Amino acid sequence: MKTPKLGPKSLLFFALPLAALFHFSMAQAGEGNFGWIYTLDLQPKGKAEFEQRLQLNQGQATGTYQSWYSRTEIEYGVTDDFQLAGYLNAYKVTAKNNYLNPDVCGVTPCTAGAGVPQWVTSSGASSYSQTGLDGGSLEAIYRITDPITSPVGVGVYFEPTVGRNANALEYRLLLQSNFIDDRLILAANIVAEQEQLKSNGFLLQESQVDLLVGASYRFIPKLSAGLEARFHNDFYGYMWQSPTQNAIFVGPNVHYAEKDWWVTAAWRYQLPGGTCHNTGAGDCWGNRVWDGHTKNEFIVKVGFPLN
């Protein structure tokens, strides 16, 4: 696997929001042990936290493809059990020989990564690169039961997104149980999403249902590690009318926390065995699901409080 590279302008673009936030004073930080799974560790009433995420999706059926996605977030505890957050989203896509001529489809893979427009194919261009802002998101989490005081913590999550590449409504049921004096965390998210994808001048109606499950264990003070998995299902239409794809992603996570900050890194690998159905059949090749998906997904998150 080739090592992904970012040019100086790209590094500056993604690093500036993080660097600027170090001017804020810091206090006790909350923690996010997982890469993609949300837990019920919310901000206390009146407290705020900054979180920076950077995700890399890499590897497709043909050519080279890298998609960087940055999310800069501020969380605020409205009450001890209700948290609001806002995101500023940005992206960078680079691809080479990724979108093949449709004339050779059926013999050679003909898939394109998310964010690669169709004109790249029609113009005969072999490479493509684009960086920009992708809009914003709002997030609301309500904790019904706390995993610290209940056998199972339960919460609900809602996130609308308005973006350059897609508009979406995302819903989650959050489940969490803590064991061994809270050193072991078991968590699951049941995710439903309705998407309006903006592709080549068209608005595509899609929806999905995901099951995210994971475990994180604190082996020594400040350091935790574990595993997480994604069972992914795509559908055509806003209301989950017709299945198009399903795939499984699995990988490790590691989390380190100091008193005033924390950092988490995780990797998910798409296992062979992904399948496509009906209108999504052209997005599968080599026993995996492509189009908006990749072989590898990496994420790094850092967080610290603002008051």
mmCIF file of C-alpha atoms in Angstrom:
data_model
loop_
_atom_site.group_PDB
_atom_site.id
_atom_site.type_symbol
_atom_site.label_atom_id
_atom_site.label_comp_id
_atom_site.label_asym_id
_atom_site.label_seq_id
_atom_site.Cartn_x
_atom_site.Cartn_y
_atom_site.Cartn_z
ATOM 1 C CA MET A 1 0.000 0.000 0.000
ATOM 2 C CA LYS A 2 1.449 3.351 -1.053
ATOM 3 C CA THR A 3 1.959 6.020 1.567
ATOM 4 C CA PRO A 4 -0.514 8.892 1.065
ATOM 5 C CA LYS A 5 1.019 12.318 0.472
ATOM 6 C CA LEU A 6 -0.248 15.815 1.075
ATOM 7 C CA GLY A 7 1.270 18.924 -0.417
ATOM 8 C CA PRO A 8 2.130 22.004 1.666
ATOM 9 C CA LYS A 9 -1.099 23.804 0.729
ATOM 10 C CA SER A 10 -3.219 20.819 1.719
ATOM 11 C CA LEU A 11 -1.406 20.394 5.029
ATOM 12 C CA LEU A 12 -1.895 24.076 5.776
ATOM 13 C CA PHE A 13 -5.570 23.875 4.819
ATOM 14 C CA PHE A 14 -6.296 21.076 7.277
ATOM 15 C CA ALA A 15 -3.853 22.094 10.029
ATOM 16 C CA LEU A 16 -4.909 25.735 10.507
ATOM 17 C CA PRO A 17 -8.186 25.031 12.371
ATOM 18 C CA LEU A 18 -6.371 22.739 14.802
ATOM 19 C CA ALA A 19 -3.406 25.028 15.386
ATOM 20 C CA ALA A 20 -5.592 28.067 16.037
ATOM 21 C CA LEU A 21 -7.496 26.323 18.825
ATOM 22 C CA PHE A 22 -4.362 25.917 20.955
ATOM 23 C CA HIS A 23 -4.834 29.546 21.997
ATOM 24 C CA PHE A 24 -7.757 28.502 24.200
ATOM 25 C CA SER A 25 -7.272 27.568 27.863
ATOM 26 C CA MET A 26 -7.890 23.918 28.682
ATOM 27 C CA ALA A 27 -9.527 21.993 31.548
ATOM 28 C CA GLN A 28 -10.641 18.407 32.097
ATOM 29 C CA ALA A 29 -11.338 16.798 28.703
ATOM 30 C CA GLY A 30 -13.996 14.324 27.683
ATOM 31 C CA GLU A 31 -12.932 11.265 25.748
ATOM 32 C CA GLY A 32 -13.872 9.576 22.467
ATOM 33 C CA ASN A 33 -12.454 6.050 22.598
ATOM 34 C CA PHE A 34 -13.680 4.995 19.144
ATOM 35 C CA GLY A 35 -12.968 6.183 15.643
ATOM 36 C CA TRP A 36 -16.496 6.123 14.194
ATOM 37 C CA ILE A 37 -18.731 4.973 17.050
ATOM 38 C CA TYR A 38 -20.433 7.633 19.166
ATOM 39 C CA THR A 39 -20.597 7.021 22.910
ATOM 40 C CA LEU A 40 -22.591 8.640 25.702
ATOM 41 C CA ASP A 41 -19.696 10.603 27.218
ATOM 42 C CA LEU A 42 -21.339 14.022 26.767
ATOM 43 C CA GLN A 43 -20.199 17.468 27.790
ATOM 44 C CA PRO A 44 -21.516 18.581 31.213
ATOM 45 C CA LYS A 45 -23.968 21.474 31.344
ATOM 46 C CA GLY A 46 -22.304 24.730 30.324
ATOM 47 C CA LYS A 47 -19.063 23.087 29.139
ATOM 48 C CA ALA A 48 -17.686 23.187 25.591
ATOM 49 C CA GLU A 49 -15.098 21.085 23.773
ATOM 50 C CA PHE A 50 -13.235 21.412 20.487
ATOM 51 C CA GLU A 51 -12.735 18.311 18.361
ATOM 52 C CA GLN A 52 -10.825 17.975 15.101
ATOM 53 C CA ARG A 53 -11.249 14.904 12.873
ATOM 54 C CA LEU A 54 -9.313 13.965 9.770
ATOM 55 C CA GLN A 55 -10.370 10.895 7.784
ATOM 56 C CA LEU A 56 -8.578 9.287 4.837
ATOM 57 C CA ASN A 57 -10.389 6.879 2.497
ATOM 58 C CA GLN A 58 -7.903 5.104 0.229
ATOM 59 C CA GLY A 59 -7.786 2.370 -2.382
ATOM 60 C CA GLN A 60 -10.258 1.476 -5.134
ATOM 61 C CA ALA A 61 -10.656 -1.188 -7.805
ATOM 62 C CA THR A 62 -8.333 0.565 -10.274
ATOM 63 C CA GLY A 63 -5.848 3.416 -10.346
ATOM 64 C CA THR A 64 -5.080 5.443 -7.255
ATOM 65 C CA TYR A 65 -7.642 7.242 -5.110
ATOM 66 C CA GLN A 66 -7.421 9.238 -1.882
ATOM 67 C CA SER A 67 -10.181 11.211 -0.209
ATOM 68 C CA TRP A 68 -9.381 13.363 2.831
ATOM 69 C CA TYR A 69 -12.316 14.606 4.908
ATOM 70 C CA SER A 70 -11.883 17.156 7.686
ATOM 71 C CA ARG A 71 -14.501 17.924 10.337
ATOM 72 C CA THR A 72 -13.936 20.771 12.790
ATOM 73 C CA GLU A 73 -16.418 20.573 15.659
ATOM 74 C CA ILE A 74 -17.502 22.523 18.734
ATOM 75 C CA GLU A 75 -19.578 20.583 21.307
ATOM 76 C CA TYR A 76 -21.647 22.253 24.038
ATOM 77 C CA GLY A 77 -23.516 20.744 26.978
ATOM 78 C CA VAL A 78 -26.979 22.320 27.111
ATOM 79 C CA THR A 79 -27.805 20.077 30.084
ATOM 80 C CA ASP A 80 -25.908 17.157 31.575
ATOM 81 C CA ASP A 81 -27.859 14.816 29.268
ATOM 82 C CA PHE A 82 -28.309 16.968 26.154
ATOM 83 C CA GLN A 83 -25.461 18.048 23.887
ATOM 84 C CA LEU A 84 -25.415 20.219 20.768
ATOM 85 C CA ALA A 85 -22.559 20.516 18.284
ATOM 86 C CA GLY A 86 -21.694 22.248 15.021
ATOM 87 C CA TYR A 87 -19.283 21.097 12.307
ATOM 88 C CA LEU A 88 -17.386 22.806 9.497
ATOM 89 C CA ASN A 89 -16.582 20.189 6.839
ATOM 90 C CA ALA A 90 -13.812 20.262 4.219
ATOM 91 C CA TYR A 91 -12.426 17.766 1.711
ATOM 92 C CA LYS A 92 -9.579 16.941 -0.647
ATOM 93 C CA VAL A 93 -9.893 14.334 -3.426
ATOM 94 C CA THR A 94 -7.039 13.072 -5.601
ATOM 95 C CA ALA A 95 -7.392 10.330 -8.202
ATOM 96 C CA LYS A 96 -5.408 8.957 -11.132
ATOM 97 C CA ASN A 97 -6.688 6.442 -13.690
ATOM 98 C CA ASN A 98 -9.553 5.878 -11.294
ATOM 99 C CA TYR A 99 -12.531 6.483 -13.576
ATOM 100 C CA LEU A 100 -12.189 4.293 -16.647
ATOM 101 C CA ASN A 101 -13.773 4.725 -20.077
ATOM 102 C CA PRO A 102 -17.288 3.178 -20.039
ATOM 103 C CA ASP A 103 -16.433 1.421 -23.328
ATOM 104 C CA VAL A 104 -14.264 -1.050 -21.407
ATOM 105 C CA CYS A 105 -16.695 -1.723 -18.564
ATOM 106 C CA GLY A 106 -17.475 -5.394 -18.137
ATOM 107 C CA VAL A 107 -13.897 -6.349 -18.985
ATOM 108 C CA THR A 108 -12.095 -3.888 -16.731
ATOM 109 C CA PRO A 109 -13.440 -2.304 -13.513
ATOM 110 C CA CYS A 110 -15.363 0.887 -14.222
ATOM 111 C CA THR A 111 -15.787 2.573 -10.877
ATOM 112 C CA ALA A 112 -14.992 6.072 -9.660
ATOM 113 C CA GLY A 113 -14.326 7.236 -6.140
ATOM 114 C CA ALA A 114 -16.639 9.685 -4.405
ATOM 115 C CA GLY A 115 -16.040 13.229 -5.592
ATOM 116 C CA VAL A 116 -14.530 12.310 -8.994
ATOM 117 C CA PRO A 117 -16.818 13.875 -11.654
ATOM 118 C CA GLN A 118 -17.818 12.144 -14.858
ATOM 119 C CA TRP A 119 -16.164 14.768 -17.074
ATOM 120 C CA VAL A 120 -12.804 13.307 -16.038
ATOM 121 C CA THR A 121 -13.733 10.247 -18.066
ATOM 122 C CA SER A 122 -15.320 12.017 -21.008
ATOM 123 C CA SER A 123 -12.417 14.447 -21.368
ATOM 124 C CA GLY A 124 -9.842 11.658 -21.321
ATOM 125 C CA ALA A 125 -8.080 13.136 -18.278
ATOM 126 C CA SER A 126 -6.090 10.575 -16.285
ATOM 127 C CA SER A 127 -5.807 12.513 -13.020
ATOM 128 C CA TYR A 128 -8.028 14.720 -10.886
ATOM 129 C CA SER A 129 -7.572 16.778 -7.719
ATOM 130 C CA GLN A 130 -9.962 19.049 -5.833
ATOM 131 C CA THR A 131 -9.907 20.738 -2.415
ATOM 132 C CA GLY A 132 -12.663 22.804 -0.848
ATOM 133 C CA LEU A 133 -15.207 23.412 1.870
ATOM 134 C CA ASP A 134 -18.077 20.930 1.917
ATOM 135 C CA GLY A 135 -20.573 22.803 4.058
ATOM 136 C CA GLY A 136 -21.636 22.219 7.623
ATOM 137 C CA SER A 137 -23.504 19.947 10.019
ATOM 138 C CA LEU A 138 -25.455 20.285 13.247
ATOM 139 C CA GLU A 139 -25.612 17.531 15.848
ATOM 140 C CA ALA A 140 -27.891 16.803 18.789
ATOM 141 C CA ILE A 141 -27.428 13.938 21.297
ATOM 142 C CA TYR A 142 -29.830 13.145 24.131
ATOM 143 C CA ARG A 143 -28.773 10.618 26.777
ATOM 144 C CA ILE A 144 -31.717 8.634 28.138
ATOM 145 C CA THR A 145 -29.745 6.434 30.546
ATOM 146 C CA ASP A 146 -26.113 6.802 31.648
ATOM 147 C CA PRO A 147 -23.789 3.758 31.300
ATOM 148 C CA ILE A 148 -21.992 4.872 34.476
ATOM 149 C CA THR A 149 -25.122 4.361 36.596
ATOM 150 C CA SER A 150 -27.157 1.921 34.440
ATOM 151 C CA PRO A 151 -26.364 -1.530 33.026
ATOM 152 C CA VAL A 152 -26.962 -0.182 29.517
ATOM 153 C CA GLY A 153 -26.595 3.441 28.472
ATOM 154 C CA VAL A 154 -29.065 4.527 25.798
ATOM 155 C CA GLY A 155 -29.119 7.701 23.737
ATOM 156 C CA VAL A 156 -30.510 9.162 20.514
ATOM 157 C CA TYR A 157 -28.631 11.208 17.929
ATOM 158 C CA PHE A 158 -29.689 13.440 15.025
ATOM 159 C CA GLU A 159 -27.445 15.193 12.492
ATOM 160 C CA PRO A 160 -28.535 17.232 9.439
ATOM 161 C CA THR A 161 -25.823 18.123 6.889
ATOM 162 C CA VAL A 162 -25.898 20.648 4.049
ATOM 163 C CA GLY A 163 -22.910 20.275 1.754
ATOM 164 C CA ARG A 164 -21.430 20.878 -1.634
ATOM 165 C CA ASN A 165 -21.304 17.156 -2.424
ATOM 166 C CA ALA A 166 -24.329 15.917 -0.479
ATOM 167 C CA ASN A 167 -27.205 16.840 1.812
ATOM 168 C CA ALA A 168 -28.078 14.292 4.487
ATOM 169 C CA LEU A 169 -30.162 13.474 7.551
ATOM 170 C CA GLU A 170 -28.542 10.991 9.939
ATOM 171 C CA TYR A 171 -30.188 9.236 12.890
ATOM 172 C CA ARG A 172 -28.522 6.992 15.491
ATOM 173 C CA LEU A 173 -29.525 4.864 18.432
ATOM 174 C CA LEU A 174 -26.555 4.863 20.819
ATOM 175 C CA LEU A 175 -25.946 1.897 23.140
ATOM 176 C CA GLN A 176 -23.104 1.543 25.650
ATOM 177 C CA SER A 177 -22.149 -0.669 28.587
ATOM 178 C CA ASN A 178 -19.122 -0.246 30.848
ATOM 179 C CA PHE A 179 -17.401 -3.062 32.751
ATOM 180 C CA ILE A 180 -14.411 -3.673 35.063
ATOM 181 C CA ASP A 181 -14.556 -0.261 36.760
ATOM 182 C CA ASP A 182 -15.227 1.411 33.394
ATOM 183 C CA ARG A 183 -11.975 0.105 31.883
ATOM 184 C CA LEU A 184 -13.897 -1.952 29.300
ATOM 185 C CA ILE A 185 -16.375 -0.129 27.045
ATOM 186 C CA LEU A 186 -18.721 -1.992 24.720
ATOM 187 C CA ALA A 187 -20.641 0.262 22.336
ATOM 188 C CA ALA A 188 -22.972 0.018 19.365
ATOM 189 C CA ASN A 189 -24.645 2.510 17.043
ATOM 190 C CA ILE A 190 -27.631 1.676 14.849
ATOM 191 C CA VAL A 191 -27.424 4.243 12.056
ATOM 192 C CA ALA A 192 -30.036 5.294 9.482
ATOM 193 C CA GLU A 193 -29.275 7.976 6.910
ATOM 194 C CA GLN A 194 -31.112 9.681 4.042
ATOM 195 C CA GLU A 195 -28.836 11.283 1.431
ATOM 196 C CA GLN A 196 -29.201 13.584 -1.553
ATOM 197 C CA LEU A 197 -25.967 13.104 -3.490
ATOM 198 C CA LYS A 198 -24.869 15.832 -5.909
ATOM 199 C CA SER A 199 -23.109 14.104 -8.793
ATOM 200 C CA ASN A 200 -22.482 15.331 -12.348
ATOM 201 C CA GLY A 201 -25.404 17.735 -12.259
ATOM 202 C CA PHE A 202 -27.842 15.162 -10.863
ATOM 203 C CA LEU A 203 -29.411 14.778 -7.432
ATOM 204 C CA LEU A 204 -29.258 11.095 -6.497
ATOM 205 C CA GLN A 205 -31.596 9.682 -3.854
ATOM 206 C CA GLU A 206 -29.902 7.218 -1.507
ATOM 207 C CA SER A 207 -30.329 5.883 2.005
ATOM 208 C CA GLN A 208 -28.423 3.513 4.241
ATOM 209 C CA VAL A 209 -28.605 1.455 7.415
ATOM 210 C CA ASP A 210 -25.421 0.647 9.315
ATOM 211 C CA LEU A 211 -24.619 -1.307 12.445
ATOM 212 C CA LEU A 212 -21.453 -0.128 14.205
ATOM 213 C CA VAL A 213 -20.096 -2.236 17.061
ATOM 214 C CA GLY A 214 -16.889 -1.968 19.046
ATOM 215 C CA ALA A 215 -14.901 -2.582 22.198
ATOM 216 C CA SER A 216 -12.246 -0.489 23.919
ATOM 217 C CA TYR A 217 -10.172 -1.626 26.918
ATOM 218 C CA ARG A 218 -7.905 0.577 29.067
ATOM 219 C CA PHE A 219 -4.795 -1.582 29.501
ATOM 220 C CA ILE A 220 -2.815 0.998 31.441
ATOM 221 C CA PRO A 221 -3.660 4.470 32.733
ATOM 222 C CA LYS A 222 -4.289 6.871 29.831
ATOM 223 C CA LEU A 223 -4.031 4.211 27.090
ATOM 224 C CA SER A 224 -6.888 2.156 25.600
ATOM 225 C CA ALA A 225 -7.152 -0.050 22.524
ATOM 226 C CA GLY A 226 -9.771 -2.205 20.880
ATOM 227 C CA LEU A 227 -11.666 -3.131 17.741
ATOM 228 C CA GLU A 228 -14.641 -1.776 15.829
ATOM 229 C CA ALA A 229 -16.682 -2.979 12.870
ATOM 230 C CA ARG A 230 -19.156 -1.539 10.383
ATOM 231 C CA PHE A 231 -21.917 -3.615 8.775
ATOM 232 C CA HIS A 232 -22.965 -1.341 5.917
ATOM 233 C CA ASN A 233 -26.104 -1.437 3.732
ATOM 234 C CA ASP A 234 -26.932 0.999 0.906
ATOM 235 C CA PHE A 235 -30.374 1.520 -0.634
ATOM 236 C CA TYR A 236 -31.801 3.373 -3.609
ATOM 237 C CA GLY A 237 -34.330 6.071 -2.729
ATOM 238 C CA TYR A 238 -34.770 8.198 0.384
ATOM 239 C CA MET A 239 -36.908 5.604 2.179
ATOM 240 C CA TRP A 240 -34.754 2.460 1.870
ATOM 241 C CA GLN A 241 -36.834 1.172 -1.064
ATOM 242 C CA SER A 242 -34.354 -1.085 -2.873
ATOM 243 C CA PRO A 243 -31.033 -2.540 -1.606
ATOM 244 C CA THR A 244 -28.006 -1.708 -3.742
ATOM 245 C CA GLN A 245 -24.889 -2.639 -1.733
ATOM 246 C CA ASN A 246 -23.671 -4.216 1.474
ATOM 247 C CA ALA A 247 -20.156 -4.497 2.900
ATOM 248 C CA ILE A 248 -18.286 -5.194 6.141
ATOM 249 C CA PHE A 249 -15.396 -3.121 7.518
ATOM 250 C CA VAL A 250 -13.284 -4.191 10.529
ATOM 251 C CA GLY A 251 -10.231 -2.715 12.224
ATOM 252 C CA PRO A 252 -8.401 -1.627 15.397
ATOM 253 C CA ASN A 253 -8.548 1.570 17.406
ATOM 254 C CA VAL A 254 -6.209 3.168 19.957
ATOM 255 C CA HIS A 255 -6.978 5.998 22.370
ATOM 256 C CA TYR A 256 -4.705 8.099 24.581
ATOM 257 C CA ALA A 257 -5.950 10.650 27.142
ATOM 258 C CA GLU A 258 -4.226 13.242 29.279
ATOM 259 C CA LYS A 259 -6.007 15.439 31.798
ATOM 260 C CA ASP A 260 -6.476 18.274 29.314
ATOM 261 C CA TRP A 261 -6.635 16.538 25.922
ATOM 262 C CA TRP A 262 -7.148 13.210 24.155
ATOM 263 C CA VAL A 263 -6.377 11.643 20.785
ATOM 264 C CA THR A 264 -7.856 8.613 19.015
ATOM 265 C CA ALA A 265 -6.735 6.802 15.864
ATOM 266 C CA ALA A 266 -8.549 3.981 14.065
ATOM 267 C CA TRP A 267 -8.428 1.964 10.850
ATOM 268 C CA ARG A 268 -11.199 0.052 9.069
ATOM 269 C CA TYR A 269 -10.491 -2.468 6.291
ATOM 270 C CA GLN A 270 -13.175 -3.591 3.830
ATOM 271 C CA LEU A 271 -13.349 -7.368 3.970
ATOM 272 C CA PRO A 272 -13.827 -9.408 0.783
ATOM 273 C CA GLY A 273 -17.425 -10.489 0.294
ATOM 274 C CA GLY A 274 -19.142 -7.187 -0.402
ATOM 275 C CA THR A 275 -22.117 -7.549 -2.725
ATOM 276 C CA CYS A 276 -24.161 -5.316 -5.018
ATOM 277 C CA HIS A 277 -27.805 -5.642 -6.016
ATOM 278 C CA ASN A 278 -30.075 -4.241 -8.697
ATOM 279 C CA THR A 279 -29.124 -0.659 -9.618
ATOM 280 C CA GLY A 280 -25.851 -0.849 -7.674
ATOM 281 C CA ALA A 281 -24.468 -3.889 -9.481
ATOM 282 C CA GLY A 282 -21.973 -1.831 -11.480
ATOM 283 C CA ASP A 283 -20.266 -0.615 -8.310
ATOM 284 C CA CYS A 284 -18.806 -4.002 -7.339
ATOM 285 C CA TRP A 285 -15.563 -5.489 -8.574
ATOM 286 C CA GLY A 286 -13.122 -8.004 -7.119
ATOM 287 C CA ASN A 287 -15.513 -9.118 -4.369
ATOM 288 C CA ARG A 288 -15.715 -5.615 -2.841
ATOM 289 C CA VAL A 289 -17.988 -2.555 -2.986
ATOM 290 C CA TRP A 290 -16.513 0.591 -4.584
ATOM 291 C CA ASP A 291 -18.094 3.817 -5.891
ATOM 292 C CA GLY A 292 -18.448 5.769 -2.616
ATOM 293 C CA HIS A 293 -16.359 3.221 -0.674
ATOM 294 C CA THR A 294 -12.698 2.240 -0.477
ATOM 295 C CA LYS A 295 -10.548 -0.623 0.759
ATOM 296 C CA ASN A 296 -9.091 1.335 3.702
ATOM 297 C CA GLU A 297 -10.539 3.988 6.000
ATOM 298 C CA PHE A 298 -8.319 5.814 8.513
ATOM 299 C CA ILE A 299 -9.347 8.422 11.080
ATOM 300 C CA VAL A 300 -7.530 10.561 13.651
ATOM 301 C CA LYS A 301 -9.415 12.660 16.218
ATOM 302 C CA VAL A 302 -8.124 15.076 18.849
ATOM 303 C CA GLY A 303 -10.187 16.853 21.466
ATOM 304 C CA PHE A 304 -9.773 19.337 24.315
ATOM 305 C CA PRO A 305 -12.146 21.600 26.271
ATOM 306 C CA LEU A 306 -12.563 25.318 25.700
ATOM 307 C CA ASN A 307 -13.547 26.289 29.244
#
